[in-house]
PDB file of C-alpha atoms in Angstrom:
ATOM      1  CA  MET A   1     317.070  98.182  56.475  1.00 35.00           C
ATOM      2  CA  SER A   2     313.633  98.466  58.061  1.00 37.00           C
ATOM      3  CA  LYS A   3     313.033  96.274  61.155  1.00 40.00           C
ATOM      4  CA  LYS A   4     310.035  94.706  59.208  1.00 40.00           C
ATOM      5  CA  ARG A   5     312.267  93.614  56.408  1.00 38.00           C
ATOM      6  CA  GLU A   6     314.961  92.607  58.935  1.00 39.00           C
ATOM      7  CA  HIS A   7     312.409  90.119  60.742  1.00 44.00           C
ATOM      8  CA  HIS A   8     312.060  88.045  57.593  1.00 48.00           C
ATOM      9  CA  LYS A   9     315.718  87.193  57.478  1.00 64.00           C
ATOM     10  CA  LEU A  10     316.982  83.899  58.919  1.00 71.00           C
ATOM     11  CA  PHE A  11     320.438  82.832  59.819  1.00 69.00           C
ATOM     12  CA  MET A  12     320.673  78.977  59.945  1.00 73.00           C
ATOM     13  CA  VAL A  13     323.354  76.396  61.290  1.00 73.00           C
ATOM     14  CA  GLY A  14     325.537  75.157  58.441  1.00 67.00           C
ATOM     15  CA  SER A  15     329.013  75.060  57.356  1.00 66.00           C
ATOM     16  CA  ASP A  16     329.118  78.862  56.865  1.00 71.00           C
ATOM     17  CA  ALA A  17     327.674  79.650  60.257  1.00 72.00           C
ATOM     18  CA  PRO A  18     329.878  80.736  63.366  1.00 72.00           C
ATOM     19  CA  PHE A  19     331.168  77.931  65.476  1.00 75.00           C
ATOM     20  CA  GLN A  20     329.804  79.211  68.677  1.00 79.00           C
ATOM     21  CA  PHE A  21     326.305  79.356  66.823  1.00 81.00           C
ATOM     22  CA  THR A  22     326.233  75.854  65.454  1.00 83.00           C
ATOM     23  CA  GLU A  23     327.998  74.325  68.604  1.00 86.00           C
ATOM     24  CA  ALA A  24     325.219  76.044  71.161  1.00 87.00           C
ATOM     25  CA  TYR A  25     322.491  74.217  68.982  1.00 89.00           C
ATOM     26  CA  LYS A  26     324.380  70.996  69.250  1.00 91.00           C
ATOM     27  CA  SER A  27     324.209  71.418  72.985  1.00 89.00           C
ATOM     28  CA  LEU A  28     320.522  72.186  72.963  1.00 90.00           C
ATOM     29  CA  ARG A  29     320.293  68.968  71.005  1.00 91.00           C
ATOM     30  CA  THR A  30     322.150  66.770  73.199  1.00 90.00           C
ATOM     31  CA  ASN A  31     320.261  68.060  76.192  1.00 87.00           C
ATOM     32  CA  LEU A  32     317.074  67.233  74.359  1.00 88.00           C
ATOM     33  CA  GLU A  33     318.167  63.660  73.230  1.00 86.00           C
ATOM     34  CA  PHE A  34     318.962  62.968  76.840  1.00 83.00           C
ATOM     35  CA  LEU A  35     315.376  63.941  77.823  1.00 80.00           C
ATOM     36  CA  ALA A  36     314.194  61.754  75.012  1.00 74.00           C
ATOM     37  CA  ALA A  37     316.122  58.857  76.146  1.00 73.00           C
ATOM     38  CA  THR A  38     315.084  59.120  79.706  1.00 74.00           C
ATOM     39  CA  SER A  39     311.381  60.247  79.204  1.00 79.00           C
ATOM     40  CA  ASP A  40     308.911  60.801  76.460  1.00 80.00           C
ATOM     41  CA  CYS A  41     310.064  63.985  74.873  1.00 88.00           C
ATOM     42  CA  LYS A  42     309.120  63.854  71.236  1.00 90.00           C
ATOM     43  CA  THR A  43     306.847  66.779  70.558  1.00 94.00           C
ATOM     44  CA  ILE A  44     308.525  70.202  71.679  1.00 95.00           C
ATOM     45  CA  LEU A  45     306.728  73.318  71.645  1.00 95.00           C
ATOM     46  CA  ILE A  46     308.695  76.428  71.041  1.00 95.00           C
ATOM     47  CA  THR A  47     307.141  79.756  72.243  1.00 93.00           C
ATOM     48  CA  SER A  48     308.212  83.011  73.605  1.00 92.00           C
ATOM     49  CA  SER A  49     306.812  85.994  75.467  1.00 90.00           C
ATOM     50  CA  VAL A  50     306.314  88.634  73.060  1.00 88.00           C
ATOM     51  CA  PRO A  51     306.967  89.047  69.302  1.00 87.00           C
ATOM     52  CA  GLY A  52     310.578  89.713  68.131  1.00 86.00           C
ATOM     53  CA  GLU A  53     312.373  87.195  70.428  1.00 87.00           C
ATOM     54  CA  GLY A  54     313.244  84.915  67.440  1.00 88.00           C
ATOM     55  CA  LYS A  55     311.323  81.871  68.547  1.00 92.00           C
ATOM     56  CA  SER A  56     310.791  80.809  64.662  1.00 92.00           C
ATOM     57  CA  ASN A  57     314.370  81.211  64.175  1.00 92.00           C
ATOM     58  CA  VAL A  58     315.053  78.949  67.097  1.00 94.00           C
ATOM     59  CA  ALA A  59     312.540  76.335  65.786  1.00 95.00           C
ATOM     60  CA  VAL A  60     313.856  76.256  62.491  1.00 94.00           C
ATOM     61  CA  ASN A  61     317.460  75.592  63.480  1.00 94.00           C
ATOM     62  CA  LEU A  62     316.586  73.368  66.302  1.00 95.00           C
ATOM     63  CA  ALA A  63     314.691  71.150  63.908  1.00 96.00           C
ATOM     64  CA  ILE A  64     317.745  71.171  61.336  1.00 95.00           C
ATOM     65  CA  THR A  65     320.197  70.328  64.233  1.00 95.00           C
ATOM     66  CA  LEU A  66     318.095  67.331  65.295  1.00 95.00           C
ATOM     67  CA  ALA A  67     317.834  66.194  61.636  1.00 95.00           C
ATOM     68  CA  ASP A  68     321.557  66.464  61.181  1.00 93.00           C
ATOM     69  CA  SER A  69     322.046  63.601  63.787  1.00 92.00           C
ATOM     70  CA  GLY A  70     319.873  61.221  61.467  1.00 94.00           C
ATOM     71  CA  LYS A  71     316.689  61.843  63.296  1.00 94.00           C
ATOM     72  CA  ARG A  72     313.377  62.170  61.132  1.00 97.00           C
ATOM     73  CA  VAL A  73     312.185  65.663  62.144  1.00 97.00           C
ATOM     74  CA  VAL A  74     308.929  67.687  61.225  1.00 98.00           C
ATOM     75  CA  LEU A  75     308.609  71.201  62.061  1.00 98.00           C
ATOM     76  CA  VAL A  76     304.869  72.306  62.277  1.00 97.00           C
ATOM     77  CA  ASP A  77     303.902  75.795  61.882  1.00 95.00           C
ATOM     78  CA  CYS A  78     301.130  76.485  64.374  1.00 93.00           C
ATOM     79  CA  ASP A  79     301.589  80.151  64.448  1.00 90.00           C
ATOM     80  CA  MET A  80     298.352  80.699  62.620  1.00 88.00           C
ATOM     81  CA  ARG A  81     298.414  84.522  63.133  1.00 84.00           C
ATOM     82  CA  LYS A  82     301.873  85.390  61.426  1.00 81.00           C
ATOM     83  CA  SER A  83     303.241  82.204  59.774  1.00 83.00           C
ATOM     84  CA  THR A  84     306.916  83.299  60.072  1.00 87.00           C
ATOM     85  CA  ILE A  85     308.232  80.023  59.057  1.00 91.00           C
ATOM     86  CA  SER A  86     306.527  79.966  55.672  1.00 88.00           C
ATOM     87  CA  ARG A  87     308.223  83.465  55.064  1.00 88.00           C
ATOM     88  CA  TYR A  88     311.518  82.223  56.186  1.00 89.00           C
ATOM     89  CA  LEU A  89     311.640  79.157  54.106  1.00 91.00           C
ATOM     90  CA  HIS A  90     309.850  80.688  51.190  1.00 90.00           C
ATOM     91  CA  ILE A  91     306.808  78.426  51.103  1.00 93.00           C
ATOM     92  CA  PRO A  92     304.135  79.680  48.740  1.00 91.00           C
ATOM     93  CA  ARG A  93     301.236  81.597  50.489  1.00 85.00           C
ATOM     94  CA  ASP A  94     298.816  79.280  48.608  1.00 88.00           C
ATOM     95  CA  HIS A  95     300.289  75.988  49.618  1.00 92.00           C
ATOM     96  CA  ILE A  96     297.948  73.836  51.734  1.00 92.00           C
ATOM     97  CA  GLY A  97     298.814  73.420  55.369  1.00 93.00           C
ATOM     98  CA  ILE A  98     297.731  72.234  58.822  1.00 93.00           C
ATOM     99  CA  THR A  99     294.526  74.413  58.807  1.00 92.00           C
ATOM    100  CA  ASN A 100     293.475  72.743  55.416  1.00 91.00           C
ATOM    101  CA  THR A 101     294.063  69.120  56.907  1.00 90.00           C
ATOM    102  CA  ILE A 102     292.132  69.591  60.172  1.00 90.00           C
ATOM    103  CA  THR A 103     289.143  71.458  58.515  1.00 87.00           C
ATOM    104  CA  GLY A 104     288.928  69.247  55.318  1.00 80.00           C
ATOM    105  CA  LYS A 105     286.967  65.810  54.971  1.00 65.00           C
ATOM    106  CA  ASP A 106     289.866  64.322  53.241  1.00 64.00           C
ATOM    107  CA  ARG A 107     292.323  63.043  55.894  1.00 63.00           C
ATOM    108  CA  THR A 108     294.995  61.846  53.216  1.00 68.00           C
ATOM    109  CA  GLN A 109     295.535  65.731  52.627  1.00 85.00           C
ATOM    110  CA  LEU A 110     298.022  65.806  55.330  1.00 91.00           C
ATOM    111  CA  ALA A 111     300.556  63.956  53.188  1.00 91.00           C
ATOM    112  CA  ASN A 112     300.055  66.572  50.524  1.00 91.00           C
ATOM    113  CA  ALA A 113     300.403  69.420  52.943  1.00 94.00           C
ATOM    114  CA  LEU A 114     304.094  68.324  53.870  1.00 96.00           C
ATOM    115  CA  VAL A 115     306.934  70.086  52.413  1.00 96.00           C
ATOM    116  CA  ASN A 116     310.260  68.012  52.129  1.00 96.00           C
ATOM    117  CA  PHE A 117     313.357  70.191  52.433  1.00 95.00           C
ATOM    118  CA  LYS A 118     315.942  67.741  51.292  1.00 94.00           C
ATOM    119  CA  ASP A 119     318.923  69.991  51.755  1.00 91.00           C
ATOM    120  CA  LEU A 120     317.967  70.799  55.194  1.00 93.00           C
ATOM    121  CA  GLY A 121     316.842  67.229  56.208  1.00 95.00           C
ATOM    122  CA  ILE A 122     313.551  68.278  57.471  1.00 97.00           C
ATOM    123  CA  VAL A 123     309.913  68.213  56.628  1.00 97.00           C
ATOM    124  CA  VAL A 124     307.697  71.181  57.238  1.00 97.00           C
ATOM    125  CA  LEU A 125     303.897  71.221  57.802  1.00 97.00           C
ATOM    126  CA  PRO A 126     302.954  75.036  57.193  1.00 95.00           C
ATOM    127  CA  VAL A 127     299.985  76.848  58.432  1.00 93.00           C
ATOM    128  CA  GLY A 128     298.037  76.756  55.157  1.00 90.00           C
ATOM    129  CA  THR A 129     295.010  79.157  55.017  1.00 88.00           C
ATOM    130  CA  ILE A 130     294.989  81.649  57.799  1.00 87.00           C
ATOM    131  CA  PRO A 131     291.902  80.960  59.960  1.00 85.00           C
ATOM    132  CA  PRO A 132     289.559  83.398  61.704  1.00 85.00           C
ATOM    133  CA  ASN A 133     289.650  81.414  64.931  1.00 85.00           C
ATOM    134  CA  PRO A 134     293.036  79.969  65.554  1.00 86.00           C
ATOM    135  CA  SER A 135     292.620  79.104  69.306  1.00 86.00           C
ATOM    136  CA  GLU A 136     289.186  77.183  68.754  1.00 88.00           C
ATOM    137  CA  LEU A 137     290.843  75.333  65.759  1.00 89.00           C
ATOM    138  CA  LEU A 138     293.733  74.193  67.783  1.00 90.00           C
ATOM    139  CA  ALA A 139     291.814  72.784  70.293  1.00 89.00           C
ATOM    140  CA  THR A 140     289.756  70.552  67.861  1.00 91.00           C
ATOM    141  CA  LYS A 141     289.905  66.626  67.969  1.00 92.00           C
ATOM    142  CA  ALA A 142     291.139  66.761  64.168  1.00 91.00           C
ATOM    143  CA  MET A 143     294.169  68.606  65.530  1.00 92.00           C
ATOM    144  CA  GLU A 144     294.776  66.094  68.043  1.00 92.00           C
ATOM    145  CA  SER A 145     294.574  63.331  65.478  1.00 91.00           C
ATOM    146  CA  THR A 146     296.944  65.319  63.248  1.00 93.00           C
ATOM    147  CA  PHE A 147     299.521  65.383  66.024  1.00 94.00           C
ATOM    148  CA  ALA A 148     298.941  61.657  66.640  1.00 93.00           C
ATOM    149  CA  ALA A 149     299.608  60.772  63.050  1.00 93.00           C
ATOM    150  CA  LEU A 150     302.839  62.651  63.081  1.00 95.00           C
ATOM    151  CA  LYS A 151     304.074  60.760  66.023  1.00 94.00           C
ATOM    152  CA  GLN A 152     303.784  57.724  64.092  1.00 94.00           C
ATOM    153  CA  VAL A 153     306.336  58.761  61.647  1.00 95.00           C
ATOM    154  CA  TYR A 154     308.672  61.189  63.073  1.00 96.00           C
ATOM    155  CA  ASP A 155     311.275  61.146  65.736  1.00 94.00           C
ATOM    156  CA  TYR A 156     310.740  64.774  66.655  1.00 95.00           C
ATOM    157  CA  ILE A 157     307.972  67.091  66.099  1.00 97.00           C
ATOM    158  CA  ILE A 158     308.882  70.775  66.540  1.00 97.00           C
ATOM    159  CA  VAL A 159     306.169  73.120  66.987  1.00 96.00           C
ATOM    160  CA  ASP A 160     306.308  76.951  66.432  1.00 95.00           C
ATOM    161  CA  THR A 161     303.636  78.953  68.270  1.00 92.00           C
ATOM    162  CA  PRO A 162     302.517  82.344  68.840  1.00 89.00           C
ATOM    163  CA  PRO A 163     303.872  84.171  71.962  1.00 89.00           C
ATOM    164  CA  VAL A 164     302.252  82.725  75.136  1.00 88.00           C
ATOM    165  CA  SER A 165     301.743  85.921  76.799  1.00 84.00           C
ATOM    166  CA  VAL A 166     299.933  87.426  73.809  1.00 84.00           C
ATOM    167  CA  VAL A 167     297.383  84.917  72.903  1.00 84.00           C
ATOM    168  CA  THR A 168     296.222  81.634  74.245  1.00 86.00           C
ATOM    169  CA  ASP A 169     297.310  79.426  71.422  1.00 87.00           C
ATOM    170  CA  ALA A 170     300.592  78.084  72.865  1.00 87.00           C
ATOM    171  CA  ALA A 171     298.799  77.113  75.960  1.00 87.00           C
ATOM    172  CA  VAL A 172     295.986  75.320  73.827  1.00 89.00           C
ATOM    173  CA  LEU A 173     298.725  73.500  71.950  1.00 92.00           C
ATOM    174  CA  CYS A 174     300.553  72.439  75.283  1.00 92.00           C
ATOM    175  CA  LYS A 175     298.217  69.274  75.665  1.00 90.00           C
ATOM    176  CA  TYR A 176     299.698  67.845  72.554  1.00 92.00           C
ATOM    177  CA  ALA A 177     303.386  68.396  73.426  1.00 93.00           C
ATOM    178  CA  ASP A 178     305.765  66.690  75.697  1.00 93.00           C
ATOM    179  CA  GLY A 179     307.524  69.631  76.634  1.00 93.00           C
ATOM    180  CA  ALA A 180     308.129  73.369  75.936  1.00 94.00           C
ATOM    181  CA  LEU A 181     310.999  75.633  75.366  1.00 94.00           C
ATOM    182  CA  LEU A 182     310.596  79.234  76.184  1.00 94.00           C
ATOM    183  CA  VAL A 183     312.597  81.750  73.956  1.00 94.00           C
ATOM    184  CA  VAL A 184     313.957  84.911  75.509  1.00 92.00           C
ATOM    185  CA  ARG A 185     315.924  87.750  74.106  1.00 90.00           C
ATOM    186  CA  PRO A 186     318.174  90.293  75.777  1.00 87.00           C
ATOM    187  CA  GLY A 187     316.732  93.880  75.143  1.00 87.00           C
ATOM    188  CA  VAL A 188     313.335  92.508  74.076  1.00 90.00           C
ATOM    189  CA  THR A 189     312.248  90.001  76.789  1.00 88.00           C
ATOM    190  CA  THR A 190     311.543  91.786  80.341  1.00 89.00           C
ATOM    191  CA  ILE A 191     311.876  89.651  83.687  1.00 91.00           C
ATOM    192  CA  GLU A 192     308.117  90.299  84.223  1.00 93.00           C
ATOM    193  CA  GLY A 193     307.252  88.918  80.771  1.00 91.00           C
ATOM    194  CA  ALA A 194     309.251  85.940  81.226  1.00 92.00           C
ATOM    195  CA  GLN A 195     307.645  85.348  84.681  1.00 92.00           C
ATOM    196  CA  LEU A 196     304.139  85.731  83.101  1.00 92.00           C
ATOM    197  CA  SER A 197     304.862  83.209  80.266  1.00 93.00           C
ATOM    198  CA  LYS A 198     306.320  80.701  82.943  1.00 92.00           C
ATOM    199  CA  LYS A 199     303.025  81.280  84.858  1.00 92.00           C
ATOM    200  CA  ASN A 200     300.955  80.844  81.692  1.00 92.00           C
ATOM    201  CA  LEU A 201     302.594  77.415  80.799  1.00 93.00           C
ATOM    202  CA  GLU A 202     302.499  76.274  84.322  1.00 92.00           C
ATOM    203  CA  ALA A 203     298.652  77.030  84.401  1.00 91.00           C
ATOM    204  CA  VAL A 204     298.053  74.380  81.681  1.00 91.00           C
ATOM    205  CA  ASN A 205     300.458  71.958  83.361  1.00 91.00           C
ATOM    206  CA  ALA A 206     302.969  72.359  80.538  1.00 92.00           C
ATOM    207  CA  ARG A 207     306.389  70.671  81.100  1.00 92.00           C
ATOM    208  CA  ILE A 208     308.948  73.580  80.740  1.00 92.00           C
ATOM    209  CA  LEU A 209     312.176  71.897  79.295  1.00 92.00           C
ATOM    210  CA  GLY A 210     314.005  75.090  79.662  1.00 90.00           C
ATOM    211  CA  VAL A 211     314.963  78.789  78.359  1.00 91.00           C
ATOM    212  CA  VAL A 212     316.780  79.275  75.326  1.00 91.00           C
ATOM    213  CA  MET A 213     318.475  82.712  75.136  1.00 88.00           C
ATOM    214  CA  ASN A 214     318.440  84.107  71.487  1.00 84.00           C
ATOM    215  CA  GLY A 215     320.387  87.184  70.185  1.00 76.00           C
ATOM    216  CA  TYR A 216     323.101  87.181  72.962  1.00 67.00           C
ATOM    217  CA  ASN A 217     325.827  89.311  71.705  1.00 62.00           C
ATOM    218  CA  VAL A 218     329.079  87.537  72.524  1.00 57.00           C
ATOM    219  CA  LYS A 219     331.493  90.493  71.192  1.00 57.00           C
ATOM    220  CA  LYS A 220     329.791  92.917  73.618  1.00 56.00           C
ATOM    221  CA  ALA A 221     329.833  90.513  76.312  1.00 50.00           C
ATOM    222  CA  GLY A 222     333.669  90.063  76.213  1.00 47.00           C
ATOM    223  CA  LYS A 223     335.815  87.208  77.417  1.00 44.00           C
ATOM    224  CA  LYS A 224     334.856  88.101  81.137  1.00 41.00           C
ATOM    225  CA  ASP A 225     331.529  86.436  80.585  1.00 39.00           C
ATOM    226  CA  GLY A 226     332.590  82.738  80.581  1.00 34.00           C
ATOM    227  CA  TYR A 227     328.986  81.131  80.278  1.00 32.00           C
ATOM    228  CA  TYR A 228     327.738  82.485  76.924  1.00 34.00           C
ATOM    229  CA  TYR A 229     328.070  79.141  75.118  1.00 31.00           C
ATOM    230  CA  SER A 230     325.506  77.466  77.369  1.00 34.00           C
ATOM    231  CA  TYR A 231     322.805  80.178  76.694  1.00 35.00           C
ATOM    232  CA  SER A 232     323.514  81.530  73.234  1.00 36.00           C
ATOM    233  CA  TYR A 233     321.506  78.960  71.418  1.00 35.00           C
ATOM    234  CA  GLY A 234     320.576  81.216  68.264  1.00 37.00           C
ATOM    235  CA  TYR A 235     320.171  84.738  66.902  1.00 34.00           C
ATOM    236  CA  SER A 236     318.938  86.458  63.899  1.00 35.00           C
ATOM    237  CA  ASN A 237     321.276  87.760  61.118  1.00 35.00           C
ATOM    238  CA  ASP A 238     320.940  90.301  58.183  1.00 31.00           C
ATOM    239  CA  ASP A 239     322.118  87.642  55.743  1.00 33.00           C
ATOM    240  CA  ALA A 240     319.204  85.823  54.220  1.00 34.00           C
ATOM    241  CA  ALA A 241     319.153  82.153  54.100  1.00 35.00           C
ATOM    242  CA  GLY A 242     318.213  82.095  50.480  1.00 37.00           C
ATOM    243  CA  LYS A 243     315.584  79.995  48.797  1.00 39.00           C
ATOM    244  CA  LYS A 244     315.772  76.483  49.763  1.00 40.00           C
ATOM    245  CA  SER A 245     314.754  73.604  47.176  1.00 40.00           C
ATOM    246  CA  ARG A 246     311.614  71.765  48.224  1.00 46.00           C
ATOM    247  CA  SER A 247     309.349  68.909  47.140  1.00 45.00           C
ATOM    248  CA  LYS A 248     306.280  67.258  48.574  1.00 47.00           C
ATOM    249  CA  ALA A 249     306.893  64.406  51.055  1.00 50.00           C
TER     250      ALA A 249
END
């Protein structure tokens, strides 16, 4: 299997997922719920240092896990350069999305752009038409209004963004988010890359909620490593998730 093909696979939490995988996401959910109870932490930005660290995988699984606890969750795909979530969840390329709602005159278009995955318990706002100027579009008043509208309806807004060390999109989106999670991956993320990502987030006064280690190989680590449950929040798998049923919200 080519690396390009493997990148489009998604392994999700569920009854057929490994116990450690599901429990790691539940642990992450518990920590975020604690933050939400003690401070305003409703809109959570997911980013990474470079491509290939699995941030979109983490975003999907975190959204599903939060919804599993009875929360109303919307997953917003703000990666206007690659739109990985739409590929993961098999959302048609021509489906309208957030770019269409913020560039169109009809503000009611937002309701038509939302995709309801009833089997997963989440609602997804895909990218829509890929724009030529993502960073500028993300900084508009219309984008701010869109997030404000979503906050009126959902308990959590999970925002998938491009890598913060590659483009400025994630940094621009930080002004709409209550906090950011930085995804790292052994063998992909370097110490220098993680430090640069932290610096870029701090430069825009982002509230860094924590770091999610993705792709941690428990079998290779062995029993001598006793703390992998706390850090192994998700990983990709060659098994496809399969096409999920969907309907407009």
